[in-house]
Tab-separated table of C-alpha atoms in Angstrom:
chain	number	residue	atom	x	y	z
A	1	MET	CA	139.012	88.618	62.651
A	2	SER	CA	142.679	87.703	62.822
A	3	VAL	CA	144.551	87.414	66.100
A	4	ARG	CA	146.791	90.264	64.951
A	5	LYS	CA	143.847	92.593	64.380
A	6	SER	CA	142.201	91.620	67.673
A	7	GLU	CA	145.437	92.405	69.490
A	8	ARG	CA	145.737	95.743	67.688
A	9	LEU	CA	142.189	96.715	68.646
A	10	LEU	CA	142.836	95.824	72.266
A	11	ASN	CA	146.099	97.787	72.256
A	12	LEU	CA	144.336	100.813	70.744
A	13	LEU	CA	141.542	100.557	73.323
A	14	ILE	CA	143.969	100.462	76.238
A	15	MET	CA	146.310	103.098	74.801
A	16	LEU	CA	143.480	105.631	74.472
A	17	LEU	CA	141.937	104.684	77.806
A	18	VAL	CA	144.940	104.786	80.119
A	19	GLN	CA	146.286	108.204	79.068
A	20	ARG	CA	144.849	111.396	80.488
A	21	THR	CA	145.566	113.570	77.446
A	22	TYR	CA	144.766	113.305	73.758
A	23	VAL	CA	147.100	111.029	71.804
A	24	SER	CA	148.276	112.232	68.410
A	25	LYS	CA	147.677	110.161	65.310
A	26	ALA	CA	151.409	110.145	64.641
A	27	ARG	CA	152.145	108.587	68.026
A	28	ILE	CA	149.392	106.017	67.594
A	29	ARG	CA	150.816	105.126	64.190
A	30	SER	CA	154.393	104.791	65.400
A	31	ILE	CA	153.453	102.433	68.230
A	32	LEU	CA	150.525	100.382	66.950
A	33	TYR	CA	150.922	100.502	63.149
A	34	PRO	CA	154.694	100.356	62.545
A	35	GLY	CA	155.698	99.642	58.974
A	36	ALA	CA	152.326	100.555	57.453
A	37	ASN	CA	152.440	103.006	54.569
A	38	ASP	CA	150.286	106.135	54.621
A	39	GLU	CA	147.332	104.615	52.771
A	40	ALA	CA	147.352	101.348	54.714
A	41	PHE	CA	147.601	103.168	58.046
A	42	GLU	CA	144.688	105.499	57.279
A	43	LYS	CA	142.467	102.580	56.267
A	44	MET	CA	143.360	100.410	59.245
A	45	PHE	CA	143.085	103.259	61.747
A	46	GLU	CA	139.667	104.338	60.476
A	47	ARG	CA	138.393	100.741	60.488
A	48	ASP	CA	139.735	100.124	63.979
A	49	LYS	CA	138.113	103.286	65.353
A	50	GLU	CA	134.773	102.335	63.844
A	51	GLU	CA	135.139	98.782	65.149
A	52	LEU	CA	135.611	100.024	68.708
A	53	ARG	CA	132.798	102.544	68.386
A	54	SER	CA	130.473	99.807	67.134
A	55	LEU	CA	131.279	97.933	70.365
A	56	GLY	CA	130.213	100.932	72.427
A	57	VAL	CA	133.615	102.571	73.038
A	58	PRO	CA	133.342	106.409	73.170
A	59	ILE	CA	136.418	107.597	71.234
A	60	GLU	CA	136.738	111.348	71.608
A	61	VAL	CA	138.550	113.640	69.166
A	62	GLY	CA	140.076	116.883	70.379
A	63	SER	CA	142.946	119.316	69.989
A	64	ILE	CA	146.260	118.351	71.563
A	65	ASP	CA	147.359	121.984	71.854
A	66	PRO	CA	144.533	124.493	72.472
A	67	LEU	CA	146.593	127.163	70.677
A	68	PHE	CA	146.934	125.086	67.534
A	69	GLU	CA	143.915	123.187	66.281
A	70	ASP	CA	145.589	121.635	63.246
A	71	GLU	CA	146.621	118.377	64.939
A	72	PRO	CA	143.732	116.307	66.324
A	73	GLY	CA	144.245	113.807	69.101
A	74	TYR	CA	142.250	110.864	70.372
A	75	ARG	CA	141.283	109.490	73.767
A	76	ILE	CA	138.643	107.408	75.531
A	77	PRO	CA	137.094	109.326	78.469
A	78	ALA	CA	137.285	106.868	81.349
A	79	ASP	CA	134.177	108.272	83.020
A	80	GLU	CA	132.042	107.774	79.925
A	81	PHE	CA	133.497	104.344	79.279
A	82	ALA	CA	132.886	103.289	82.873
A	83	LEU	CA	129.259	104.379	82.966
A	84	PRO	CA	127.623	104.351	79.533
A	85	ALA	CA	124.957	106.985	79.087
A	86	ILE	CA	122.087	104.529	78.858
A	87	ASP	CA	119.161	103.713	81.081
A	88	LEU	CA	120.670	100.813	83.011
A	89	LEU	CA	120.366	100.038	86.678
A	90	PRO	CA	123.476	100.847	88.729
A	91	ASP	CA	124.589	97.221	88.991
A	92	GLU	CA	124.448	96.762	85.263
A	93	ALA	CA	127.924	97.762	84.142
A	94	ALA	CA	127.124	96.835	80.576
A	95	VAL	CA	129.902	94.894	78.972
A	96	VAL	CA	129.891	95.155	75.201
A	97	GLY	CA	132.357	92.580	74.036
A	98	LEU	CA	135.307	94.450	75.573
A	99	ALA	CA	138.110	92.252	76.782
A	100	THR	CA	139.375	94.681	79.374
A	101	ARG	CA	136.093	94.451	81.236
A	102	VAL	CA	135.798	90.694	81.789
A	103	TRP	CA	138.643	89.920	84.161
A	104	GLN	CA	137.416	86.486	85.254
A	105	HIS	CA	137.363	85.267	81.680
A	106	ALA	CA	140.921	83.898	81.726
A	107	ARG	CA	141.487	84.163	77.992
A	108	LEU	CA	140.523	87.833	77.835
A	109	ALA	CA	142.242	88.751	81.070
A	110	GLU	CA	145.459	87.281	79.691
A	111	ALA	CA	145.077	89.326	76.515
A	112	THR	CA	144.584	92.509	78.521
A	113	THR	CA	147.646	91.870	80.664
A	114	GLU	CA	149.740	91.208	77.562
A	115	ALA	CA	148.479	94.383	75.879
A	116	VAL	CA	149.425	96.510	78.899
A	117	ARG	CA	152.851	94.865	79.026
A	118	LYS	CA	153.547	95.535	75.341
A	119	LEU	CA	152.413	99.157	75.507
A	120	THR	CA	154.622	99.731	78.537
A	121	ALA	CA	157.590	98.180	76.729
A	122	LEU	CA	156.975	100.483	73.767
A	123	GLY	CA	157.232	103.543	75.974
A	124	VAL	CA	153.542	104.347	76.464
A	125	ASP	CA	152.939	106.059	79.820
A	126	VAL	CA	150.284	103.630	81.025
A	127	ASP	CA	148.035	104.770	83.848
A	128	VAL	CA	146.657	101.398	84.888
A	129	SER	CA	144.367	103.042	87.441
A	130	ALA	CA	142.126	103.918	84.489
A	131	LEU	CA	141.360	100.212	84.286
A	132	ASP	CA	139.727	100.395	87.722
A	133	ILE	CA	136.452	100.923	85.858
A	134	VAL	CA	136.462	97.153	85.450
A	135	GLU	CA	136.511	96.661	89.218
A	136	PRO	CA	133.555	94.242	89.366
A	137	ARG	CA	134.876	90.802	88.411
A	138	LEU	CA	132.183	89.980	85.920
A	139	SER	CA	132.237	86.352	84.878
A	140	ALA	CA	131.451	84.867	81.502
A	141	ASP	CA	130.536	81.291	82.343
A	142	GLU	CA	128.116	80.543	79.503
A	143	PRO	CA	129.629	77.813	77.290
A	144	SER	CA	128.848	79.732	74.095
A	145	PHE	CA	130.376	83.031	75.198
A	146	ASP	CA	133.599	82.440	73.250
A	147	VAL	CA	131.753	81.501	70.066
A	148	PHE	CA	129.595	84.630	70.071
A	149	TRP	CA	132.525	86.843	71.083
A	150	GLU	CA	134.705	85.541	68.238
A	151	ALA	CA	131.856	85.625	65.718
A	152	THR	CA	131.164	89.259	66.611
A	153	GLN	CA	134.777	90.167	65.904
A	154	GLU	CA	134.958	88.102	62.726
A	155	ARG	CA	131.508	89.066	61.414
A	156	THR	CA	130.673	85.369	61.080
A	157	PRO	CA	127.067	84.066	61.245
A	158	VAL	CA	126.177	81.725	64.098
A	159	ALA	CA	123.625	78.930	64.451
A	160	PHE	CA	122.457	77.729	67.861
A	161	ASP	CA	119.649	75.891	69.629
A	162	TYR	CA	117.606	78.168	71.856
A	163	ALA	CA	114.946	77.597	74.500
A	164	ARG	CA	112.486	80.436	74.924
A	165	PRO	CA	111.114	81.098	78.439
A	166	GLY	CA	108.021	79.095	79.255
A	167	GLN	CA	108.484	76.720	76.307
A	168	ASP	CA	109.788	73.159	76.332
A	169	GLN	CA	110.667	73.009	72.655
A	170	VAL	CA	114.111	74.040	71.463
A	171	ALA	CA	114.432	75.829	68.122
A	172	THR	CA	117.513	76.331	65.963
A	173	ARG	CA	118.192	80.020	65.382
A	174	HIS	CA	120.474	81.743	62.886
A	175	LEU	CA	122.043	85.050	63.780
A	176	GLN	CA	124.473	87.600	62.420
A	177	PRO	CA	125.866	88.732	65.799
A	178	TRP	CA	126.603	92.428	66.248
A	179	GLY	CA	127.896	92.327	69.811
A	180	VAL	CA	127.753	90.796	73.282
A	181	VAL	CA	126.363	92.826	76.156
A	182	ARG	CA	125.754	92.321	79.869
A	183	TYR	CA	122.393	93.699	80.907
A	184	ALA	CA	120.554	93.239	84.221
A	185	GLY	CA	123.190	90.754	85.354
A	186	ARG	CA	122.764	88.530	82.302
A	187	TRP	CA	124.761	88.083	79.089
A	188	TYR	CA	122.980	88.706	75.777
A	189	VAL	CA	124.018	88.527	72.153
A	190	VAL	CA	122.555	91.205	69.898
A	191	GLY	CA	122.279	90.814	66.145
A	192	HIS	CA	120.223	90.256	63.007
A	193	ASP	CA	117.998	87.166	63.116
A	194	THR	CA	118.140	85.914	59.522
A	195	ASP	CA	115.195	83.545	60.082
A	196	ARG	CA	112.885	86.444	60.957
A	197	GLY	CA	114.667	89.281	59.215
A	198	GLU	CA	114.732	91.428	62.362
A	199	GLU	CA	117.131	92.577	65.051
A	200	ARG	CA	116.907	90.323	68.065
A	201	VAL	CA	118.439	89.763	71.506
A	202	PHE	CA	119.164	86.266	72.863
A	203	ARG	CA	120.160	85.406	76.414
A	204	LEU	CA	123.275	83.250	76.402
A	205	SER	CA	122.148	81.160	79.365
A	206	ARG	CA	119.221	79.909	77.245
A	207	VAL	CA	121.461	78.646	74.445
A	208	GLN	CA	121.303	74.857	74.444
A	209	GLY	CA	124.536	73.048	73.735
A	210	GLN	CA	127.325	74.797	71.869
A	211	ALA	CA	126.737	77.560	69.348
A	212	ARG	CA	128.281	76.989	65.909
A	213	LYS	CA	129.833	79.380	63.435
A	214	THR	CA	128.356	79.107	59.946
A	215	GLY	CA	129.381	80.845	56.784
A	216	ARG	CA	132.468	82.929	56.093
A	217	PRO	CA	134.132	85.636	58.211
A	218	GLY	CA	133.293	89.117	56.998
A	219	SER	CA	130.078	87.949	55.350
A	220	TYR	CA	127.971	90.767	56.818
A	221	GLU	CA	128.300	94.275	58.255
A	222	VAL	CA	126.819	95.802	61.383
A	223	PRO	CA	124.374	98.550	60.327
A	224	ALA	CA	125.916	101.996	60.646
A	225	GLY	CA	125.005	103.790	63.861
A	226	THR	CA	123.933	100.633	65.689
A	227	ASP	CA	124.132	100.941	69.484
A	228	ILE	CA	123.927	97.394	70.784
A	229	ARG	CA	123.512	98.590	74.349
A	230	GLU	CA	120.390	100.485	73.333
A	231	VAL	CA	119.089	97.455	71.443
A	232	ALA	CA	119.584	95.251	74.499
A	233	ARG	CA	117.890	97.786	76.757
A	234	ARG	CA	114.953	98.019	74.357
A	235	LEU	CA	114.445	94.321	73.597
A	236	ALA	CA	115.606	92.474	76.721
A	237	PRO	CA	113.141	91.904	79.579
A	238	ALA	CA	113.052	94.689	82.163
A	239	PRO	CA	114.947	93.734	85.336
A	240	VAL	CA	113.337	93.373	88.753
A	241	THR	CA	114.978	95.656	91.327
A	242	GLU	CA	115.085	96.106	95.089
A	243	GLU	CA	116.808	98.334	97.613
A	244	VAL	CA	120.257	97.113	98.664
A	245	VAL	CA	122.250	98.504	101.602
A	246	LEU	CA	125.997	97.855	101.722
A	247	LEU	CA	128.818	98.783	104.046
A	248	VAL	CA	131.830	99.674	101.900
A	249	ARG	CA	135.323	100.303	103.188
A	250	ALA	CA	136.517	103.885	102.611
A	251	GLY	CA	138.485	104.130	99.382
A	252	ALA	CA	137.012	100.937	97.914
A	253	GLY	CA	133.993	99.947	95.826
A	254	HIS	CA	134.273	102.857	93.385
A	255	LEU	CA	131.785	101.558	90.832
A	256	LEU	CA	129.317	100.721	93.575
A	257	ARG	CA	129.664	104.281	94.812
A	258	ARG	CA	128.958	105.698	91.357
A	259	GLY	CA	125.650	103.840	91.278
A	260	ALA	CA	124.580	104.612	94.839
A	261	THR	CA	121.447	106.636	95.447
A	262	ALA	CA	122.676	107.621	98.937
A	263	VAL	CA	126.012	107.510	100.764
A	264	GLU	CA	126.323	107.833	104.538
A	265	PRO	CA	129.997	108.305	105.439
A	266	GLY	CA	131.773	107.345	108.624
A	267	VAL	CA	129.450	104.614	109.920
A	268	PRO	CA	130.451	101.719	112.204
A	269	GLY	CA	131.671	98.776	110.187
A	270	PRO	CA	132.600	95.123	110.657
A	271	ASP	CA	135.925	96.197	112.175
A	272	ASP	CA	137.194	99.266	114.005
A	273	ARG	CA	140.503	99.531	112.151
A	274	THR	CA	139.191	101.295	109.050
A	275	ALA	CA	136.474	103.752	108.074
A	276	TRP	CA	133.269	102.529	106.435
A	277	ASP	CA	130.486	104.137	104.415
A	278	ARG	CA	126.885	102.960	104.052
A	279	LEU	CA	125.682	102.853	100.438
A	280	THR	CA	122.053	102.548	99.365
A	281	LEU	CA	121.417	101.300	95.849
A	282	THR	CA	118.488	100.178	93.745
A	283	ARG	CA	119.665	96.958	92.205
A	284	GLY	CA	118.676	93.798	90.431
A	285	ALA	CA	119.573	90.727	92.451
A	286	LEU	CA	120.889	88.610	89.588
A	287	GLY	CA	124.678	88.590	89.546
A	288	LEU	CA	124.959	90.987	92.479
A	289	ALA	CA	126.397	88.368	94.849
A	290	ASP	CA	129.199	87.706	92.345
A	291	GLU	CA	129.956	91.406	92.098
A	292	ILE	CA	130.054	91.845	95.877
A	293	LEU	CA	132.306	88.818	96.283
A	294	GLY	CA	134.651	90.368	93.734
A	295	HIS	CA	135.345	93.182	96.206
A	296	GLY	CA	136.501	90.741	98.868
A	297	PRO	CA	136.486	92.035	102.464
A	298	ASP	CA	135.815	95.630	101.383
A	299	VAL	CA	132.033	95.178	101.060
A	300	TYR	CA	129.556	93.883	103.648
A	301	VAL	CA	125.841	93.317	102.950
A	302	GLU	CA	123.395	94.778	105.453
A	303	SER	CA	120.243	94.095	103.476
A	304	PRO	CA	118.289	92.458	101.993
A	305	PRO	CA	118.751	89.302	104.110
A	306	ALA	CA	118.478	86.985	101.097
A	307	LEU	CA	121.431	88.677	99.419
A	308	ARG	CA	123.516	88.519	102.590
A	309	GLU	CA	122.704	84.833	102.987
A	310	ALA	CA	123.672	84.168	99.369
A	311	VAL	CA	127.050	85.861	99.844
A	312	VAL	CA	127.699	84.008	103.114
A	313	ALA	CA	126.743	80.687	101.508
A	314	ARG	CA	129.145	81.287	98.624
A	315	LEU	CA	131.958	82.156	101.030
A	316	ALA	CA	131.247	79.080	103.156
A	317	ALA	CA	131.286	76.874	100.072
A	318	ALA	CA	134.592	78.374	98.963
A	319	VAL	CA	136.120	77.702	102.380
A	320	GLY	CA	134.829	74.148	102.319
A	321	GLU	CA	136.306	73.496	98.880
A	322	SER	CA	139.716	74.786	99.941
A	323	ALA	CA	139.760	72.850	103.211
């Protein structure tokens, strides 16, 4: 996928996400597809919509004016985008190759910032609060993340060495990647395993060395109707969960609140200057310390003790490094 197309997809994603009303096709065309003739615009717009939908983005079509149903508009419902309707645990804000949802990945965060800036300059009324759905600072530290992300966009096959759990031997695998998803605190790539002729899910942390693109861009298509989040949920190992109790400052931790099984408002907190709420969640431990640390001083761990100790140890290490 070209840089120009990637930027256009990101601009379309943000444009439909940050506006509260349906956006007309004419307005989308004037801002994101300037200079394209009628035929070229229709083809690009349809391809871009399908590209985003294949990545798990819920693009909704509706009437701009309820009195006149002849002009459809488009939008991305922030609530559906924030919490996909799949059977994930509350801490598993599944990330399906969407740049706006991986803020700690510097390359993608920069692209998101640039997209917002350009849309604002073009006169789009950007409601950046809609991007609060990305509140957890999910990291993408696996060395092969970029390769799989780019290959997914380009539709380029990938070869990589992979170590299966419980086995010492490393095998070379060949995959047509359909998408990248975060499930149970881990990153997975979903796609068609050409060695076995089946859909498969591979955990990026088990990739040995650097993954390699093979073949030509655009050499395969993602099967119509594929939901990579559902594939990951079905094929990836089931996560181990436990009860987690957090103190969250009033007005903060919105995604944590959405996943809470119980909320006790107005409880004593670490300081007396602000109001605190006690949240109870059923969570997987993997990656949770990173998510809590992303909220800074707005979240305090009451239990389990191991999680609290992990957060404190990370904070102490950060202080030591900066000293």
